[in-house]
């Protein structure tokens, strides 16, 4: 549809590749010499503003033998530029100051073109100044504090607010046009020009159009296409009319000295567009909410740390007369020795820090916190929609150029009963969906296979480390195995990430979504599904599977009939889960910062060395920007994905690691400034895009929040040792099951370790009989089973069933309690505040009233003109004719 509209607005120059070779009357830009002004944002005439820059390498000056290929590329580019001129754009070409093979084509959109496409794109533009959007001031007593944290308004001045409406050329007089040069700001101009660049044709073969700057860049016909930064980031522009927005953003947002200040969201939105603005608004709000979670998490950690000396069961493990005399059964076949319980003394002390009553409190708190965060973010998002004028953003998205180029099948639209083109039939669509789903499933199975490989590694290394004295002096075999396996797991995760990112893009491209939103949502779901399995599968294994299905020493359970299932430490797998989370979260943060900071900086540094020393003072703005790194269309997608994965770590497994919000908080404070530094100093300026919200990431976060309640309840119930301890304290420490006269934790370790008779070992599962503790008749193992000689020997005892019942009851009670609170909070906190809703309705009313009044004025004026002409005509008829 939009291709036809563009054809009506301009002229179609070519019909096929053959005509390209015979046509010689292309309208191409004239070459102009650089005028020497390094900060100039205008054509050489100093009047026409540069809205976009295209860069290519002159084929006539290439040192290559591919003359035929170069000629075809030149013809396609000439056809494309000729079509751009026919669509009203103005072009000016300039050779590079440093490399005469490079040519920079500067693009300018004149007033008529801007007005035409502003109407096509439903861009909302100012009608009159708006005095309603007065930002709420801080509470009186906190004014001094918020003033320190806020951006200095004398440096970054607040933007003037306007009533707005979708632009219409035939109602141009209704709009607030003080100066034509400033009516469309630079971001809007770049967005309009990019819209045109993405839809102008350069070739037609067999009735299939090829068009769009993205294809030309991907095929190498152009080397780059980008809008310009307005100045250097370290210095203000020499042009007094330049707003120096890049410089202000670097000084007040990206510079390390501004790390404690609030973000200048309005200026970010103005310079980079709403899509970038909403990302930083969300990231900033998420970081603010993490502050509360981090404080509570640190308090729970300190509670566990300060009370670890009162941990009775840890004292029993470390006591030489209790843990030192308990002989544990081998945890693997043949090679593993019998071992004393007190070798796990240090790990039991660390476990007391994380496996405490504070963990339960923090898990419940985080279930409520995540709901408060999501609900309050919705309100904040609604405020931004009002302030940034995206409340009634047109959702009738244009089809992607890649989609329109594949539209070769003609069908009848059921609604309009008119012919329209689609890229494939219903059967073709089903086939593509099936192939894409199969590819995604294959890669998920590949991740699961890698997890199984890590499990096999754990089992193999654990066998080899058992009985190794140098290791046991510093670490238990379980701890050593856990640390090395976590590091290897992290490396595999990073490798699979790199591979799957490319695969997911290929799958989504093959799927061919119609609009850019559909494309991003499809890619989002694929990437998140993969990342979810990739990052969290090892954590889910440790939390819910490891040590749960091991049998008992005389009848162990085997993986693949060969590898004996892993067992947890006597204190459970919680400490191992904490280790896994620490390594993955910490390693991921370090790796991402290396990718986001070092790589662009090194690439730009290498580029500077290739240029002439001091050339930045004489090179024009467009050439300086060309040597920056390209952000890529999916750059923001990866930023969201990184934060959502972190959000999953903070919420899904926080019961095992209360310091996770603190690590996330520190990371995010740095992440905001690192991302700001990248955008303002290392990357070319992005094409501004509109956005009303954070898109598909919102329902993903809501899904994680719901799942987090279940995972944290199950971690406390099945991974930690809290429920067995509570059952022992309230039921089995006193009669009829216990021997103590009052409730106590004394004797807990002895009560939770079952007895096994050494002669009942099968040959296959027998440990090393020649180990240091080999001369004995019984050993202990972690389970709740009857001892040998009992009528139901080695079967689960009554303690086991009490613990299972308590665990299930705890999960049900905790889930229902937190879900009830979550639903109450969701119901009690509306998505849009009453104040914001009133402002939106008030502004809408005043805007409609203003448009009606202007329309009535025009009608009255026209009727007055008509009436005057009618009176004049009557007078002429009544006046007697002269003889």
PDB file of N, CA, C and O in Angstrom, residues 205-254:
ATOM      1  N   UNK A 205      12.681  -6.680 -10.891  1.00  0.00           N
ATOM      2  CA  UNK A 205      12.961  -7.878 -11.691  1.00  0.00           C
ATOM      3  C   UNK A 205      11.748  -8.791 -11.617  1.00  0.00           C
ATOM      4  O   UNK A 205      11.334  -9.188 -10.533  1.00  0.00           O
ATOM      5  N   UNK A 206      11.175  -9.134 -12.768  1.00  0.00           N
ATOM      6  CA  UNK A 206      10.019 -10.035 -12.832  1.00  0.00           C
ATOM      7  C   UNK A 206       8.892  -9.564 -11.921  1.00  0.00           C
ATOM      8  O   UNK A 206       8.316 -10.343 -11.154  1.00  0.00           O
ATOM      9  N   UNK A 207       8.598  -8.268 -11.994  1.00  0.00           N
ATOM     10  CA  UNK A 207       7.523  -7.658 -11.212  1.00  0.00           C
ATOM     11  C   UNK A 207       7.771  -7.703  -9.707  1.00  0.00           C
ATOM     12  O   UNK A 207       6.856  -7.480  -8.918  1.00  0.00           O
ATOM     13  N   UNK A 208       8.974  -8.022  -9.285  1.00  0.00           N
ATOM     14  CA  UNK A 208       9.329  -8.011  -7.866  1.00  0.00           C
ATOM     15  C   UNK A 208      10.228  -6.803  -7.625  1.00  0.00           C
ATOM     16  O   UNK A 208      11.304  -6.686  -8.220  1.00  0.00           O
ATOM     17  N   UNK A 209       9.776  -5.903  -6.758  1.00  0.00           N
ATOM     18  CA  UNK A 209      10.525  -4.679  -6.494  1.00  0.00           C
ATOM     19  C   UNK A 209      11.607  -4.941  -5.457  1.00  0.00           C
ATOM     20  O   UNK A 209      11.410  -5.669  -4.491  1.00  0.00           O
ATOM     21  N   UNK A 210      12.742  -4.307  -5.691  1.00  0.00           N
ATOM     22  CA  UNK A 210      13.802  -4.287  -4.699  1.00  0.00           C
ATOM     23  C   UNK A 210      13.982  -2.839  -4.271  1.00  0.00           C
ATOM     24  O   UNK A 210      14.187  -1.971  -5.107  1.00  0.00           O
ATOM     25  N   UNK A 211      13.879  -2.609  -2.963  1.00  0.00           N
ATOM     26  CA  UNK A 211      13.947  -1.229  -2.504  1.00  0.00           C
ATOM     27  C   UNK A 211      14.434  -1.182  -1.061  1.00  0.00           C
ATOM     28  O   UNK A 211      14.501  -2.186  -0.367  1.00  0.00           O
ATOM     29  N   UNK A 212      14.795   0.011  -0.644  1.00  0.00           N
ATOM     30  CA  UNK A 212      15.166   0.229   0.749  1.00  0.00           C
ATOM     31  C   UNK A 212      16.657   0.366   0.968  1.00  0.00           C
ATOM     32  O   UNK A 212      17.463  -0.375   0.414  1.00  0.00           O
ATOM     33  N   UNK A 213      17.015   1.325   1.791  1.00  0.00           N
ATOM     34  CA  UNK A 213      18.417   1.586   2.095  1.00  0.00           C
ATOM     35  C   UNK A 213      19.051   0.430   2.851  1.00  0.00           C
ATOM     36  O   UNK A 213      20.259   0.172   2.721  1.00  0.00           O
ATOM     37  N   UNK A 214      18.255  -0.303   3.646  1.00  0.00           N
ATOM     38  CA  UNK A 214      18.829  -1.413   4.420  1.00  0.00           C
ATOM     39  C   UNK A 214      19.398  -2.489   3.495  1.00  0.00           C
ATOM     40  O   UNK A 214      20.483  -3.024   3.740  1.00  0.00           O
ATOM     41  N   UNK A 215      18.666  -2.803   2.422  1.00  0.00           N
ATOM     42  CA  UNK A 215      19.156  -3.798   1.466  1.00  0.00           C
ATOM     43  C   UNK A 215      20.422  -3.319   0.774  1.00  0.00           C
ATOM     44  O   UNK A 215      21.358  -4.091   0.551  1.00  0.00           O
ATOM     45  N   UNK A 216      20.437  -2.047   0.434  1.00  0.00           N
ATOM     46  CA  UNK A 216      21.600  -1.501  -0.263  1.00  0.00           C
ATOM     47  C   UNK A 216      22.844  -1.517   0.631  1.00  0.00           C
ATOM     48  O   UNK A 216      23.948  -1.776   0.163  1.00  0.00           O
ATOM     49  N   UNK A 217      22.649  -1.251   1.915  1.00  0.00           N
ATOM     50  CA  UNK A 217      23.776  -1.293   2.856  1.00  0.00           C
ATOM     51  C   UNK A 217      24.234  -2.736   3.065  1.00  0.00           C
ATOM     52  O   UNK A 217      25.432  -3.040   3.063  1.00  0.00           O
ATOM     53  N   UNK A 218      23.259  -3.654   3.226  1.00  0.00           N
ATOM     54  CA  UNK A 218      23.611  -5.060   3.450  1.00  0.00           C
ATOM     55  C   UNK A 218      24.335  -5.675   2.253  1.00  0.00           C
ATOM     56  O   UNK A 218      25.178  -6.558   2.414  1.00  0.00           O
ATOM     57  N   UNK A 219      23.999  -5.200   1.039  1.00  0.00           N
ATOM     58  CA  UNK A 219      24.638  -5.747  -0.160  1.00  0.00           C
ATOM     59  C   UNK A 219      25.946  -5.040  -0.503  1.00  0.00           C
ATOM     60  O   UNK A 219      26.604  -5.404  -1.472  1.00  0.00           O
ATOM     61  N   UNK A 220      26.319  -4.026   0.274  1.00  0.00           N
ATOM     62  CA  UNK A 220      27.592  -3.351   0.063  1.00  0.00           C
ATOM     63  C   UNK A 220      27.560  -2.219  -0.938  1.00  0.00           C
ATOM     64  O   UNK A 220      28.602  -1.612  -1.222  1.00  0.00           O
ATOM     65  N   UNK A 221      26.379  -1.918  -1.502  1.00  0.00           N
ATOM     66  CA  UNK A 221      26.290  -0.810  -2.455  1.00  0.00           C
ATOM     67  C   UNK A 221      26.534   0.514  -1.735  1.00  0.00           C
ATOM     68  O   UNK A 221      27.186   1.413  -2.265  1.00  0.00           O
ATOM     69  N   UNK A 222      25.991   0.637  -0.534  1.00  0.00           N
ATOM     70  CA  UNK A 222      26.357   1.729   0.368  1.00  0.00           C
ATOM     71  C   UNK A 222      27.073   1.123   1.573  1.00  0.00           C
ATOM     72  O   UNK A 222      26.748   0.024   2.020  1.00  0.00           O
ATOM     73  N   UNK A 223      28.005   1.859   2.105  1.00  0.00           N
ATOM     74  CA  UNK A 223      28.753   1.377   3.265  1.00  0.00           C
ATOM     75  C   UNK A 223      28.076   1.750   4.577  1.00  0.00           C
ATOM     76  O   UNK A 223      28.265   1.076   5.594  1.00  0.00           O
ATOM     77  N   UNK A 224      27.280   2.812   4.566  1.00  0.00           N
ATOM     78  CA  UNK A 224      26.605   3.244   5.792  1.00  0.00           C
ATOM     79  C   UNK A 224      25.517   4.234   5.444  1.00  0.00           C
ATOM     80  O   UNK A 224      25.532   4.851   4.365  1.00  0.00           O
ATOM     81  N   UNK A 225      24.555   4.383   6.369  1.00  0.00           N
ATOM     82  CA  UNK A 225      23.492   5.385   6.249  1.00  0.00           C
ATOM     83  C   UNK A 225      23.098   5.783   7.666  1.00  0.00           C
ATOM     84  O   UNK A 225      22.743   4.914   8.465  1.00  0.00           O
ATOM     85  N   UNK A 226      23.142   7.069   7.977  1.00  0.00           N
ATOM     86  CA  UNK A 226      22.911   7.493   9.360  1.00  0.00           C
ATOM     87  C   UNK A 226      22.560   8.977   9.409  1.00  0.00           C
ATOM     88  O   UNK A 226      22.971   9.753   8.535  1.00  0.00           O
ATOM     89  N   UNK A 227      21.813   9.406  10.450  1.00  0.00           N
ATOM     90  CA  UNK A 227      21.655  10.840  10.712  1.00  0.00           C
ATOM     91  C   UNK A 227      22.872  11.349  11.476  1.00  0.00           C
ATOM     92  O   UNK A 227      23.633  10.559  12.051  1.00  0.00           O
ATOM     93  N   UNK A 228      23.060  12.658  11.504  1.00  0.00           N
ATOM     94  CA  UNK A 228      24.260  13.248  12.094  1.00  0.00           C
ATOM     95  C   UNK A 228      24.061  13.604  13.563  1.00  0.00           C
ATOM     96  O   UNK A 228      22.972  14.027  13.983  1.00  0.00           O
ATOM     97  N   UNK A 229      25.129  13.427  14.353  1.00  0.00           N
ATOM     98  CA  UNK A 229      25.183  14.085  15.661  1.00  0.00           C
ATOM     99  C   UNK A 229      25.271  15.589  15.433  1.00  0.00           C
ATOM    100  O   UNK A 229      25.770  16.048  14.391  1.00  0.00           O
ATOM    101  N   UNK A 230      24.815  16.361  16.422  1.00  0.00           N
ATOM    102  CA  UNK A 230      24.764  17.817  16.188  1.00  0.00           C
ATOM    103  C   UNK A 230      26.079  18.524  16.522  1.00  0.00           C
ATOM    104  O   UNK A 230      26.272  19.677  16.139  1.00  0.00           O
ATOM    105  N   UNK A 231      27.002  17.853  17.246  1.00  0.00           N
ATOM    106  CA  UNK A 231      28.273  18.489  17.581  1.00  0.00           C
ATOM    107  C   UNK A 231      29.209  17.432  18.158  1.00  0.00           C
ATOM    108  O   UNK A 231      28.839  16.262  18.288  1.00  0.00           O
ATOM    109  N   UNK A 232      30.427  17.824  18.511  1.00  0.00           N
ATOM    110  CA  UNK A 232      31.335  16.928  19.233  1.00  0.00           C
ATOM    111  C   UNK A 232      30.796  16.747  20.647  1.00  0.00           C
ATOM    112  O   UNK A 232      30.110  17.624  21.189  1.00  0.00           O
ATOM    113  N   UNK A 233      31.134  15.602  21.257  1.00  0.00           N
ATOM    114  CA  UNK A 233      30.577  15.374  22.590  1.00  0.00           C
ATOM    115  C   UNK A 233      31.372  16.092  23.689  1.00  0.00           C
ATOM    116  O   UNK A 233      30.839  16.350  24.760  1.00  0.00           O
ATOM    117  N   UNK A 234      32.642  16.435  23.410  1.00  0.00           N
ATOM    118  CA  UNK A 234      33.449  17.103  24.441  1.00  0.00           C
ATOM    119  C   UNK A 234      33.401  18.622  24.342  1.00  0.00           C
ATOM    120  O   UNK A 234      33.731  19.308  25.309  1.00  0.00           O
ATOM    121  N   UNK A 235      33.023  19.144  23.186  1.00  0.00           N
ATOM    122  CA  UNK A 235      33.054  20.596  22.984  1.00  0.00           C
ATOM    123  C   UNK A 235      31.756  21.055  22.322  1.00  0.00           C
ATOM    124  O   UNK A 235      31.137  20.315  21.552  1.00  0.00           O
ATOM    125  N   UNK A 236      31.386  22.282  22.608  1.00  0.00           N
ATOM    126  CA  UNK A 236      30.214  22.855  21.971  1.00  0.00           C
ATOM    127  C   UNK A 236      30.545  23.229  20.533  1.00  0.00           C
ATOM    128  O   UNK A 236      31.701  23.440  20.170  1.00  0.00           O
ATOM    129  N   UNK A 237      29.500  23.306  19.726  1.00  0.00           N
ATOM    130  CA  UNK A 237      29.675  23.616  18.311  1.00  0.00           C
ATOM    131  C   UNK A 237      30.088  25.076  18.123  1.00  0.00           C
ATOM    132  O   UNK A 237      29.763  25.949  18.936  1.00  0.00           O
ATOM    133  N   UNK A 238      30.812  25.311  17.017  1.00  0.00           N
ATOM    134  CA  UNK A 238      31.183  26.674  16.662  1.00  0.00           C
ATOM    135  C   UNK A 238      29.989  27.459  16.131  1.00  0.00           C
ATOM    136  O   UNK A 238      29.993  28.689  16.111  1.00  0.00           O
ATOM    137  N   UNK A 239      28.966  26.736  15.699  1.00  0.00           N
ATOM    138  CA  UNK A 239      27.759  27.375  15.165  1.00  0.00           C
ATOM    139  C   UNK A 239      26.895  27.849  16.338  1.00  0.00           C
ATOM    140  O   UNK A 239      26.438  27.034  17.145  1.00  0.00           O
ATOM    141  N   UNK A 240      26.657  29.139  16.482  1.00  0.00           N
ATOM    142  CA  UNK A 240      25.872  29.645  17.630  1.00  0.00           C
ATOM    143  C   UNK A 240      24.426  29.169  17.626  1.00  0.00           C
ATOM    144  O   UNK A 240      23.778  29.154  18.676  1.00  0.00           O
ATOM    145  N   UNK A 241      23.898  28.769  16.473  1.00  0.00           N
ATOM    146  CA  UNK A 241      22.506  28.302  16.411  1.00  0.00           C
ATOM    147  C   UNK A 241      22.361  26.825  16.781  1.00  0.00           C
ATOM    148  O   UNK A 241      21.243  26.331  16.911  1.00  0.00           O
ATOM    149  N   UNK A 242      23.471  26.109  16.960  1.00  0.00           N
ATOM    150  CA  UNK A 242      23.416  24.676  17.276  1.00  0.00           C
ATOM    151  C   UNK A 242      22.988  24.487  18.730  1.00  0.00           C
ATOM    152  O   UNK A 242      23.549  25.127  19.643  1.00  0.00           O
ATOM    153  N   UNK A 243      22.031  23.610  19.018  1.00  0.00           N
ATOM    154  CA  UNK A 243      21.580  23.403  20.401  1.00  0.00           C
ATOM    155  C   UNK A 243      22.574  22.622  21.260  1.00  0.00           C
ATOM    156  O   UNK A 243      22.414  22.555  22.481  1.00  0.00           O
ATOM    157  N   UNK A 244      23.588  21.983  20.655  1.00  0.00           N
ATOM    158  CA  UNK A 244      24.622  21.239  21.390  1.00  0.00           C
ATOM    159  C   UNK A 244      24.033  20.167  22.305  1.00  0.00           C
ATOM    160  O   UNK A 244      24.473  19.981  23.438  1.00  0.00           O
ATOM    161  N   UNK A 245      23.039  19.468  21.797  1.00  0.00           N
ATOM    162  CA  UNK A 245      22.357  18.476  22.633  1.00  0.00           C
ATOM    163  C   UNK A 245      23.253  17.278  22.948  1.00  0.00           C
ATOM    164  O   UNK A 245      23.189  16.725  24.049  1.00  0.00           O
ATOM    165  N   UNK A 246      24.105  16.880  22.005  1.00  0.00           N
ATOM    166  CA  UNK A 246      25.022  15.775  22.274  1.00  0.00           C
ATOM    167  C   UNK A 246      25.997  16.151  23.391  1.00  0.00           C
ATOM    168  O   UNK A 246      26.282  15.344  24.277  1.00  0.00           O
ATOM    169  N   UNK A 247      26.515  17.355  23.341  1.00  0.00           N
ATOM    170  CA  UNK A 247      27.431  17.826  24.375  1.00  0.00           C
ATOM    171  C   UNK A 247      26.741  17.850  25.732  1.00  0.00           C
ATOM    172  O   UNK A 247      27.327  17.429  26.747  1.00  0.00           O
ATOM    173  N   UNK A 248      25.505  18.334  25.777  1.00  0.00           N
ATOM    174  CA  UNK A 248      24.766  18.393  27.044  1.00  0.00           C
ATOM    175  C   UNK A 248      24.484  16.994  27.590  1.00  0.00           C
ATOM    176  O   UNK A 248      24.579  16.767  28.795  1.00  0.00           O
ATOM    177  N   UNK A 249      24.146  16.065  26.688  1.00  0.00           N
ATOM    178  CA  UNK A 249      23.893  14.690  27.127  1.00  0.00           C
ATOM    179  C   UNK A 249      25.155  14.057  27.699  1.00  0.00           C
ATOM    180  O   UNK A 249      25.100  13.349  28.713  1.00  0.00           O
ATOM    181  N   UNK A 250      26.284  14.306  27.057  1.00  0.00           N
ATOM    182  CA  UNK A 250      27.534  13.741  27.581  1.00  0.00           C
ATOM    183  C   UNK A 250      27.872  14.355  28.944  1.00  0.00           C
ATOM    184  O   UNK A 250      28.244  13.639  29.882  1.00  0.00           O
ATOM    185  N   UNK A 251      27.701  15.641  29.055  1.00  0.00           N
ATOM    186  CA  UNK A 251      28.096  16.335  30.289  1.00  0.00           C
ATOM    187  C   UNK A 251      27.184  15.989  31.458  1.00  0.00           C
ATOM    188  O   UNK A 251      27.653  15.739  32.574  1.00  0.00           O
ATOM    189  N   UNK A 252      25.873  15.961  31.227  1.00  0.00           N
ATOM    190  CA  UNK A 252      24.916  15.798  32.317  1.00  0.00           C
ATOM    191  C   UNK A 252      24.350  14.384  32.449  1.00  0.00           C
ATOM    192  O   UNK A 252      23.560  14.131  33.348  1.00  0.00           O
ATOM    193  N   UNK A 253      24.760  13.483  31.557  1.00  0.00           N
ATOM    194  CA  UNK A 253      24.167  12.135  31.580  1.00  0.00           C
ATOM    195  C   UNK A 253      25.230  11.043  31.494  1.00  0.00           C
ATOM    196  O   UNK A 253      25.255  10.114  32.321  1.00  0.00           O
ATOM    197  N   UNK A 254      26.127  11.147  30.520  1.00  0.00           N
ATOM    198  CA  UNK A 254      27.085  10.062  30.272  1.00  0.00           C
ATOM    199  C   UNK A 254      28.374  10.199  31.065  1.00  0.00           C
ATOM    200  O   UNK A 254      29.084   9.206  31.255  1.00  0.00           O
TER     201      UNK A 254
END
